Short mmCIF file of C-alpha atoms in Angstrom, two decimals:
data_model
loop_
_atom_site.label_atom_id
_atom_site.label_comp_id
_atom_site.label_asym_id
_atom_site.label_seq_id
_atom_site.Cartn_x
_atom_site.Cartn_y
_atom_site.Cartn_z
CA UNK F 1 73.09 118.01 74.58
CA UNK F 2 68.95 115.46 73.97
CA UNK F 3 66.85 116.42 76.17
CA UNK F 4 66.23 114.48 79.81
CA UNK F 5 69.58 113.50 80.21
CA UNK F 6 70.60 116.09 82.01
CA UNK F 7 68.79 114.05 85.10
CA UNK F 8 70.98 111.78 84.21
CA UNK F 9 74.51 110.77 85.61
CA UNK F 10 76.00 107.33 84.99
CA UNK F 11 75.93 105.32 81.65
CA UNK F 12 75.62 101.42 81.80
CA UNK F 13 76.52 99.55 79.05
CA UNK F 14 74.93 96.40 77.36
CA UNK F 15 78.78 94.66 76.60
CA UNK F 16 77.99 92.01 74.15
CA UNK F 17 76.99 92.91 71.18
CA UNK F 18 77.04 96.10 71.98
CA UNK F 19 80.71 97.40 73.20
CA UNK F 20 82.34 93.63 72.11
CA UNK F 21 81.38 92.04 68.32
CA UNK F 22 81.84 88.91 70.18
CA UNK F 23 81.24 86.76 67.11
CA UNK F 24 84.05 86.95 65.88
CA UNK F 25 86.39 87.24 68.09
CA UNK F 26 84.87 84.33 69.71
CA UNK F 27 84.73 83.11 65.74
CA UNK F 28 88.38 83.17 65.44
CA UNK F 29 89.13 81.75 68.76
CA UNK F 30 87.82 78.68 68.15
CA UNK F 31 88.85 78.24 64.31
CA UNK F 32 92.87 78.16 65.81
CA UNK F 33 91.24 76.14 69.44
CA UNK F 34 88.79 73.24 67.70
CA UNK F 35 89.94 72.79 64.77
CA UNK F 36 92.11 69.67 65.57
CA UNK F 37 89.38 68.82 67.37
CA UNK F 38 85.70 68.82 65.32
CA UNK F 39 85.24 68.10 61.83
CA UNK F 40 83.96 69.89 59.41
CA UNK F 41 84.15 72.68 61.95
CA UNK F 42 82.61 76.27 60.50
CA UNK F 43 83.59 78.51 64.11
CA UNK F 44 80.98 81.78 62.85
CA UNK F 45 78.18 78.56 62.94
CA UNK F 46 79.83 77.17 66.51
CA UNK F 47 80.16 80.53 67.89
CA UNK F 48 75.83 81.36 67.74
CA UNK F 49 75.20 77.63 68.15
CA UNK F 50 77.83 78.77 71.55
CA UNK F 51 76.08 81.94 71.90
CA UNK F 52 72.57 79.87 71.49
CA UNK F 53 72.75 78.48 74.61
CA UNK F 54 73.61 81.92 76.42
CA UNK F 55 69.89 82.95 77.01
CA UNK F 56 68.98 79.03 78.08
CA UNK F 57 71.18 79.03 81.03
CA UNK F 58 70.30 82.23 82.74
CA UNK F 59 67.47 81.17 82.26
CA UNK F 60 67.68 78.42 85.14
CA UNK F 61 69.31 81.00 87.04
CA UNK F 62 66.29 83.95 87.38
CA UNK F 63 64.15 81.07 86.75
CA UNK F 64 65.29 79.74 90.25
CA UNK F 65 66.26 76.45 89.24
CA UNK F 66 69.57 77.34 89.67
CA UNK F 67 71.60 79.79 92.64
CA UNK F 68 73.31 82.16 90.48
CA UNK F 69 76.55 80.29 88.65
CA UNK F 70 79.03 83.12 87.34
CA UNK F 71 79.54 83.45 83.46
CA UNK F 72 81.60 81.71 82.98
CA UNK F 73 80.67 78.99 84.64
CA UNK F 74 78.04 78.78 82.48
CA UNK F 75 79.83 79.65 78.87
CA UNK F 76 82.08 76.61 80.00
CA UNK F 77 79.03 74.40 80.46
CA UNK F 78 77.24 75.22 77.06
CA UNK F 79 80.70 74.79 75.39
CA UNK F 80 80.34 70.67 76.78
CA UNK F 81 76.50 71.05 75.02
CA UNK F 82 77.74 72.75 71.51
CA UNK F 83 79.50 69.70 71.13
CA UNK F 84 76.96 67.52 72.52
CA UNK F 85 75.31 68.71 69.70
CA UNK F 86 77.72 68.47 67.00
CA UNK F 87 78.05 64.78 68.12
CA UNK F 88 82.06 65.96 69.42
CA UNK F 89 82.59 63.70 73.29
CA UNK F 90 83.49 66.87 75.30
CA UNK F 91 85.63 64.42 77.25
CA UNK F 92 87.32 63.45 74.04
CA UNK F 93 88.62 67.57 73.79
CA UNK F 94 91.48 67.47 76.72
CA UNK F 95 89.84 69.87 79.69
CA UNK F 96 93.02 72.36 79.61
CA UNK F 97 92.05 74.13 75.58
CA UNK F 98 88.47 73.71 76.44
CA UNK F 99 89.20 75.47 79.70
CA UNK F 100 90.89 77.89 76.85
CA UNK F 101 89.40 77.69 74.31
CA UNK F 102 85.74 78.97 77.08
CA UNK F 103 88.74 82.67 78.27
CA UNK F 104 87.83 83.45 74.74
CA UNK F 105 85.01 85.30 75.88
CA UNK F 106 88.40 87.40 78.30
CA UNK F 107 89.49 88.75 75.29
CA UNK F 108 86.64 90.06 72.30
CA UNK F 109 87.16 92.86 70.93
CA UNK F 110 85.60 96.35 71.00
CA UNK F 111 83.99 97.54 67.84
CA UNK F 112 86.08 100.30 66.55
CA UNK F 113 84.67 103.38 68.14
CA UNK F 114 84.04 101.96 71.18
CA UNK F 115 86.78 103.16 72.95
CA UNK F 116 86.70 106.79 71.48
CA UNK F 117 83.50 106.84 71.88
CA UNK F 118 83.66 105.83 75.65
CA UNK F 119 86.51 108.59 76.61
CA UNK F 120 84.21 110.90 75.47
CA UNK F 121 81.69 110.13 77.83
CA UNK F 122 83.23 109.84 80.74
CA UNK F 123 84.22 113.22 80.48
CA UNK F 124 80.27 114.13 81.42
CA UNK F 125 78.82 110.17 82.68
CA UNK F 126 79.70 107.81 84.57
CA UNK F 127 80.66 104.54 82.32
CA UNK F 128 80.34 101.06 83.96
CA UNK F 129 78.92 97.39 81.76
CA UNK F 130 76.72 96.58 83.32
CA UNK F 131 76.48 93.06 81.43
CA UNK F 132 76.32 89.70 82.72
CA UNK F 133 79.36 89.26 81.44
CA UNK F 134 81.79 88.45 85.16
CA UNK F 135 83.44 91.01 86.78
CA UNK F 136 87.30 88.65 85.80
CA UNK F 137 85.98 88.45 81.92
CA UNK F 138 84.19 92.52 82.28
CA UNK F 139 87.36 92.61 83.59
CA UNK F 140 89.98 91.44 81.58
CA UNK F 141 87.79 92.22 78.46
CA UNK F 142 88.20 95.96 79.09
CA UNK F 143 92.19 96.12 80.37
CA UNK F 144 93.44 94.12 77.23
CA UNK F 145 90.96 96.39 74.97
CA UNK F 146 92.13 99.52 77.03
CA UNK F 147 88.16 100.40 77.03
CA UNK F 148 88.09 103.10 80.37
CA UNK F 149 85.42 101.98 82.44
CA UNK F 150 84.37 103.90 85.86
CA UNK F 151 83.65 100.50 87.96
CA UNK F 152 82.90 96.83 87.23
CA UNK F 153 79.43 96.32 87.37
CA UNK F 154 76.85 93.48 85.85
CA UNK F 155 75.46 90.17 87.32
CA UNK F 156 77.66 88.95 89.44
CA UNK F 157 77.50 92.10 91.15
CA UNK F 158 74.21 92.86 91.25
CA UNK F 159 73.91 89.09 91.81
CA UNK F 160 70.52 88.33 88.88
CA UNK F 161 71.05 88.01 85.79
CA UNK F 162 69.52 91.34 83.05
CA UNK F 163 66.54 91.36 81.89
CA UNK F 164 65.44 90.51 86.03
CA UNK F 165 64.74 93.77 87.36
CA UNK F 166 66.93 93.30 90.34
CA UNK F 167 70.24 92.94 87.61
CA UNK F 168 68.62 96.99 86.99
CA UNK F 169 67.80 97.44 90.29
CA UNK F 170 71.24 96.97 92.48
CA UNK F 171 73.26 98.26 89.98
CA UNK F 172 71.27 101.66 90.26
CA UNK F 173 71.34 101.43 94.35
CA UNK F 174 75.40 100.31 94.52
CA UNK F 175 75.88 104.00 92.30
CA UNK F 176 73.17 105.58 94.32
CA UNK F 177 71.42 106.64 91.41
CA UNK F 178 67.42 106.98 91.46
CA UNK F 179 66.87 105.22 87.68
CA UNK F 180 66.39 108.25 86.10
CA UNK F 181 69.91 109.81 86.75
CA UNK F 182 70.33 105.96 84.70
CA UNK F 183 70.64 105.83 80.91
CA UNK F 184 71.34 101.95 79.55
CA UNK F 185 72.98 102.29 76.60
CA UNK F 186 72.64 98.66 74.12
CA UNK F 187 72.29 96.91 70.58
CA UNK F 188 68.86 94.94 71.66
CA UNK F 189 65.44 96.79 71.45
CA UNK F 190 64.51 94.03 74.29
CA UNK F 191 67.15 94.92 76.27
CA UNK F 192 65.57 98.28 76.30
CA UNK F 193 61.82 97.43 76.73
CA UNK F 194 63.25 96.04 80.29
CA UNK F 195 64.68 98.93 81.43
CA UNK F 196 62.45 101.79 80.55
CA UNK F 197 59.55 100.17 82.61
CA UNK F 198 61.50 100.73 85.11
CA UNK F 199 62.65 104.39 84.68
CA UNK F 200 65.75 104.15 83.22
CA UNK F 201 67.27 106.31 80.12
CA UNK F 202 67.49 105.02 76.71
CA UNK F 203 70.26 104.59 73.83
CA UNK F 204 70.08 101.96 70.89
CA UNK F 205 73.07 102.72 69.20
CA UNK F 206 73.00 100.08 65.64
CA UNK F 207 75.39 97.14 65.33
CA UNK F 208 74.49 95.48 62.35
CA UNK F 209 76.92 93.03 62.01
CA UNK F 210 77.20 92.03 65.78
CA UNK F 211 75.74 88.55 64.25
CA UNK F 212 76.81 88.46 61.18
CA UNK F 213 76.37 90.42 57.64
CA UNK F 214 72.46 87.76 57.64
CA UNK F 215 71.75 89.77 61.09
CA UNK F 216 67.84 90.63 60.40
CA UNK F 217 66.51 91.47 64.43
CA UNK F 218 68.34 94.93 65.57
CA UNK F 219 68.66 96.58 62.74
CA UNK F 220 66.68 99.72 63.64
CA UNK F 221 64.81 100.82 66.64
CA UNK F 222 61.41 99.81 67.76
CA UNK F 223 60.28 101.54 70.95
CA UNK F 224 60.64 104.54 71.93
CA UNK F 225 63.85 105.34 72.95
CA UNK F 226 65.63 108.78 73.88
CA UNK F 227 68.11 108.55 71.95
CA UNK F 228 69.54 105.82 68.34
CA UNK F 229 72.95 106.01 67.53
CA UNK F 230 74.99 104.62 64.53
CA UNK F 231 77.67 104.43 66.85
CA UNK F 232 80.20 105.49 69.73
CA UNK F 233 81.52 108.25 69.04
CA UNK F 234 77.59 109.34 67.66
CA UNK F 235 76.59 108.23 70.91
CA UNK F 236 78.72 110.65 72.53
CA UNK F 237 78.41 114.06 70.41
CA UNK F 238 73.97 113.51 70.83
CA UNK F 239 74.79 113.74 75.13
CA UNK F 240 78.34 114.49 75.64
CA UNK G 1 111.96 91.31 90.62
CA UNK G 2 111.16 90.68 94.45
CA UNK G 3 111.19 87.45 94.85
CA UNK G 4 108.00 85.99 94.93
CA UNK G 5 105.53 87.96 93.23
CA UNK G 6 105.79 85.69 89.72
CA UNK G 7 102.34 83.73 90.63
CA UNK G 8 100.83 87.08 91.80
CA UNK G 9 97.94 88.59 89.32
CA UNK G 10 96.32 91.56 91.12
CA UNK G 11 97.58 93.46 93.60
CA UNK G 12 94.57 94.62 95.38
CA UNK G 13 94.57 98.41 98.09
CA UNK G 14 93.92 99.79 101.85
CA UNK G 15 92.70 102.88 100.39
CA UNK G 16 91.92 105.15 103.19
CA UNK G 17 95.69 106.10 104.60
CA UNK G 18 97.02 103.93 101.38
CA UNK G 19 95.91 105.56 98.29
CA UNK G 20 94.53 108.73 99.97
CA UNK G 21 94.96 111.60 102.57
CA UNK G 22 91.83 111.30 104.49
CA UNK G 23 92.71 113.59 107.09
CA UNK G 24 93.70 116.12 105.10
CA UNK G 25 90.59 116.49 102.30
CA UNK G 26 88.37 115.74 104.67
CA UNK G 27 89.53 118.93 107.42
CA UNK G 28 89.60 121.41 104.32
CA UNK G 29 86.48 121.00 103.76
CA UNK G 30 84.67 120.84 107.56
CA UNK G 31 87.15 124.16 108.17
CA UNK G 32 84.92 125.71 105.52
CA UNK G 33 81.39 123.80 105.66
CA UNK G 34 81.31 122.90 109.34
CA UNK G 35 82.56 126.80 109.79
CA UNK G 36 80.35 128.59 110.88
CA UNK G 37 77.73 125.88 112.47
CA UNK G 38 80.58 125.07 115.17
CA UNK G 39 81.76 127.40 117.50
CA UNK G 40 85.55 126.89 117.95
CA UNK G 41 86.03 124.25 114.72
CA UNK G 42 89.31 122.14 115.01
CA UNK G 43 88.99 120.55 111.85
CA UNK G 44 92.08 118.56 111.80
CA UNK G 45 89.93 117.20 115.75
CA UNK G 46 86.89 116.63 114.03
CA UNK G 47 88.55 114.55 111.11
CA UNK G 48 90.58 112.72 113.76
CA UNK G 49 87.51 112.12 116.18
CA UNK G 50 85.43 110.91 112.60
CA UNK G 51 87.56 108.63 112.00
CA UNK G 52 88.19 106.57 115.00
CA UNK G 53 84.40 106.01 115.17
CA UNK G 54 84.84 104.49 111.48
CA UNK G 55 86.07 100.76 113.10
CA UNK G 56 83.18 101.26 115.79
CA UNK G 57 80.40 101.57 113.82
CA UNK G 58 81.47 98.37 110.85
CA UNK G 59 82.30 95.46 114.20
CA UNK G 60 78.07 96.03 114.76
CA UNK G 61 78.20 94.81 111.08
CA UNK G 62 81.16 92.59 111.25
CA UNK G 63 79.61 91.17 114.61
CA UNK G 64 76.17 90.75 113.37
CA UNK G 65 74.22 93.11 114.83
CA UNK G 66 73.67 95.03 112.20
CA UNK G 67 73.13 94.40 108.81
CA UNK G 68 75.31 95.48 105.99
CA UNK G 69 75.05 98.55 104.94
CA UNK G 70 77.76 101.05 103.44
CA UNK G 71 79.64 103.00 104.34
CA UNK G 72 78.20 106.52 103.03
CA UNK G 73 75.60 105.24 105.55
CA UNK G 74 78.28 104.72 108.60
CA UNK G 75 79.66 107.85 107.93
CA UNK G 76 76.28 109.88 107.95
CA UNK G 77 75.77 108.16 112.21
CA UNK G 78 79.16 108.74 113.26
CA UNK G 79 78.73 112.32 111.54
CA UNK G 80 75.98 112.49 114.01
CA UNK G 81 78.07 111.06 116.74
CA UNK G 82 81.10 113.95 116.88
CA UNK G 83 78.11 116.63 116.45
CA UNK G 84 76.61 115.11 119.65
CA UNK G 85 80.74 114.65 120.68
CA UNK G 86 81.36 117.86 120.85
CA UNK G 87 77.72 119.47 122.80
CA UNK G 88 76.22 120.44 118.86
CA UNK G 89 72.84 119.30 118.38
CA UNK G 90 73.51 117.88 114.65
CA UNK G 91 69.75 119.23 114.22
CA UNK G 92 70.95 122.69 114.35
CA UNK G 93 72.36 121.87 111.75
CA UNK G 94 70.99 121.70 107.78
CA UNK G 95 70.54 118.18 106.41
CA UNK G 96 71.54 119.03 103.49
CA UNK G 97 74.83 120.67 105.85
CA UNK G 98 75.41 117.26 106.73
CA UNK G 99 74.86 115.60 103.47
CA UNK G 100 77.69 117.57 101.53
CA UNK G 101 80.13 117.33 104.54
CA UNK G 102 79.32 114.13 104.67
CA UNK G 103 80.69 113.61 100.66
CA UNK G 104 83.68 114.52 101.40
CA UNK G 105 84.73 111.24 102.02
CA UNK G 106 84.35 110.93 97.40
CA UNK G 107 85.90 113.70 98.05
CA UNK G 108 89.43 112.46 98.48
CA UNK G 109 93.12 113.55 97.12
CA UNK G 110 95.56 110.60 97.08
CA UNK G 111 99.46 110.85 97.92
CA UNK G 112 100.76 112.00 95.37
CA UNK G 113 103.16 109.14 94.11
CA UNK G 114 100.17 107.15 94.18
CA UNK G 115 98.44 107.62 90.33
CA UNK G 116 102.36 107.97 89.08
CA UNK G 117 102.76 104.15 90.11
CA UNK G 118 99.42 102.64 89.87
CA UNK G 119 99.33 104.04 85.73
CA UNK G 120 102.90 101.57 85.68
CA UNK G 121 101.07 98.83 88.09
CA UNK G 122 98.83 97.76 86.24
CA UNK G 123 101.39 97.28 82.94
CA UNK G 124 101.89 93.52 84.57
CA UNK G 125 98.86 93.29 87.56
CA UNK G 126 95.52 94.17 88.11
CA UNK G 127 95.08 96.71 90.00
CA UNK G 128 92.01 97.56 92.79
CA UNK G 129 90.75 98.69 95.46
CA UNK G 130 90.13 96.76 98.18
CA UNK G 131 88.11 99.55 100.57
CA UNK G 132 86.06 99.19 102.83
CA UNK G 133 84.77 102.26 100.73
CA UNK G 134 81.44 101.93 99.03
CA UNK G 135 81.41 101.33 95.01
CA UNK G 136 80.31 104.80 94.71
CA UNK G 137 82.39 106.40 97.10
CA UNK G 138 85.62 104.55 95.52
CA UNK G 139 83.90 104.99 92.06
CA UNK G 140 84.18 109.54 93.11
CA UNK G 141 87.01 109.43 94.58
CA UNK G 142 89.07 107.56 91.43
CA UNK G 143 87.12 109.85 89.00
CA UNK G 144 88.31 113.27 90.88
CA UNK G 145 91.62 111.93 90.58
CA UNK G 146 92.27 110.31 87.67
CA UNK G 147 93.67 106.81 89.43
CA UNK G 148 92.93 103.80 86.64
CA UNK G 149 91.52 101.25 88.18
CA UNK G 150 90.70 98.16 86.26
CA UNK G 151 88.12 98.04 88.78
CA UNK G 152 86.02 99.08 91.98
CA UNK G 153 85.95 95.88 94.22
CA UNK G 154 85.55 96.13 97.86
CA UNK G 155 83.57 95.81 101.18
CA UNK G 156 79.93 96.43 98.70
CA UNK G 157 81.49 93.58 95.71
CA UNK G 158 81.70 90.85 98.95
CA UNK G 159 79.24 91.43 101.34
CA UNK G 160 81.73 91.76 104.29
CA UNK G 161 83.67 94.82 106.14
CA UNK G 162 87.69 94.25 106.63
CA UNK G 163 88.80 92.36 108.03
CA UNK G 164 86.40 90.00 108.12
CA UNK G 165 88.22 87.09 105.85
CA UNK G 166 85.39 86.56 103.60
CA UNK G 167 86.59 89.74 102.12
CA UNK G 168 89.27 88.85 100.63
CA UNK G 169 88.67 85.79 99.98
CA UNK G 170 85.18 86.81 98.33
CA UNK G 171 87.18 89.75 96.49
CA UNK G 172 90.06 86.57 94.62
CA UNK G 173 86.68 84.88 94.39
CA UNK G 174 85.64 87.62 92.27
CA UNK G 175 88.50 87.22 90.77
CA UNK G 176 88.96 84.38 89.46
CA UNK G 177 92.82 83.97 91.46
CA UNK G 178 93.78 82.14 94.34
CA UNK G 179 94.67 83.42 97.12
CA UNK G 180 98.48 83.56 96.45
CA UNK G 181 97.86 85.23 93.72
CA UNK G 182 96.69 87.67 94.90
CA UNK G 183 98.28 91.16 97.08
CA UNK G 184 97.42 93.76 99.27
CA UNK G 185 98.85 97.01 99.78
CA UNK G 186 98.35 98.64 102.36
CA UNK G 187 99.70 101.26 104.81
CA UNK G 188 98.55 99.69 107.96
CA UNK G 189 100.25 96.57 109.40
CA UNK G 190 97.05 95.23 110.69
CA UNK G 191 96.00 95.09 107.17
CA UNK G 192 98.80 92.56 106.29
CA UNK G 193 98.17 89.96 109.10
CA UNK G 194 94.98 89.26 108.38
CA UNK G 195 95.59 88.35 104.93
CA UNK G 196 98.89 86.95 105.30
CA UNK G 197 97.26 84.23 107.28
CA UNK G 198 95.42 84.23 104.32
CA UNK G 199 96.92 82.73 101.95
CA UNK G 200 97.50 86.98 100.18
CA UNK G 201 100.84 88.47 99.12
CA UNK G 202 101.73 91.22 102.08
CA UNK G 203 102.89 94.62 100.05
CA UNK G 204 103.63 97.90 103.24
CA UNK G 205 104.15 101.37 101.70
CA UNK G 206 105.66 103.94 104.85
CA UNK G 207 102.65 107.40 105.15
CA UNK G 208 104.89 108.38 107.92
CA UNK G 209 101.54 111.56 108.26
CA UNK G 210 98.60 109.50 107.45
CA UNK G 211 97.31 110.50 110.57
CA UNK G 212 99.58 114.01 110.35
CA UNK G 213 102.79 115.74 112.49
CA UNK G 214 102.74 113.60 115.06
CA UNK G 215 102.00 110.36 113.67
CA UNK G 216 103.39 106.79 116.06
CA UNK G 217 101.46 103.98 114.30
CA UNK G 218 102.78 101.98 111.27
CA UNK G 219 106.06 104.04 111.50
CA UNK G 220 107.68 101.11 110.14
CA UNK G 221 106.86 97.91 109.30
CA UNK G 222 106.51 95.33 111.95
CA UNK G 223 105.48 91.97 110.34
CA UNK G 224 107.69 89.92 107.63
CA UNK G 225 105.84 91.05 104.81
CA UNK G 226 107.00 90.60 100.73
CA UNK G 227 107.75 94.21 99.89
CA UNK G 228 108.27 97.43 102.25
CA UNK G 229 107.97 100.33 100.04
CA UNK G 230 108.65 104.23 100.88
CA UNK G 231 105.31 105.30 98.32
CA UNK G 232 103.97 103.74 95.08
CA UNK G 233 106.36 104.53 92.73
CA UNK G 234 109.55 102.29 94.79
CA UNK G 235 106.84 99.72 94.74
CA UNK G 236 106.40 99.19 90.87
CA UNK G 237 109.93 100.44 90.86
CA UNK G 238 110.66 96.51 93.06
CA UNK G 239 108.07 94.11 91.75
CA UNK G 240 106.65 96.05 88.43
#
């Protein structure tokens, strides 16, 4: 067992990219559902453009410019922004088609090691997503894929989007834990830097194809993380 | 399948008495942990007295007299109230003993049919506790017993104690559902009356020994509930 995990009672997980392969899943649904509506559709490019609106849309909540709204609402607004950017008038597409496309985020597939790794980690730790996904989104992904979470936590329960410190601190409070009793698992160095400053333990898991074959970011650990793992099964081998 | 459940997507469950046998579990822990501290201890009577403080303590939150605090806090305060009522000075007992007794609520055993029934119901519905328990309490009970919830919902996530309508309405909102798409499962007629008025579907499950061998309340359905079942397996037979 890796040193320093004796006091850890719960592992909380970034979801998009860390637990699930959002890019492949979104591109597959976009390719089917929007091919008749978007000329010269490049589904992976569309997925990347949609994801690129994610941080700016949450920043308007984090900055206080708008009240907290769940991620489903932001995803739906961002979908129209992407269509606009491609020269497609969103109102030219039936609302029920756009609603169905938006629910693609509820049907993301996990990385191949996720279920086996989480099942092992659950034997020793409380495991829960600490995602910017709203509860129903994370719940639907988990129920469809069979992810064995002990609870669905995250931005909606905390009322704050990561990396707002309140998102982590309120999650620790709900779990009845001090921050050093909590470890964050993420495939993104920036996520871990945010929580390390608050006293959480840090687990970096490599996901070198989150952004596709040309990925250039987060290929390696860039901080003094407590654990660096190749996947969730490796993580379980090291701390489970 | 019982008529009227075609539109139901999620079942939410009262927990204390409906899913778990709180009285037997609390009495068993009290008997061991407080026998050296309470003269002439009657562990079942102690459990009943502790539970009797439950509604009054939540009422102070529901009425606005005090801010929302999680049930763990109320249980801990109520434990001292019960000791006082028995003529025992709470400060005569080490705080760590009282803290351990308080955590007995995190170690409640489910009724014998609960896991099998929930496992069947989970195939068709989202299943989650909608309990006045805080998240960590419900999570600990579920993890210890193996209850297969899809999420842990309830008073702490909603920020309101049942039967405050906000506890149900905010839970529906988190699940992205209209109230008629939600069914409440409870062993208490009063719980079902509260939600029926809001449009939720109602499932009464008989738990004739929740209050011990002399139980006189909630032995039978006392309203026009959509389903009346003998246990969770029977419930699954009727709507699963």
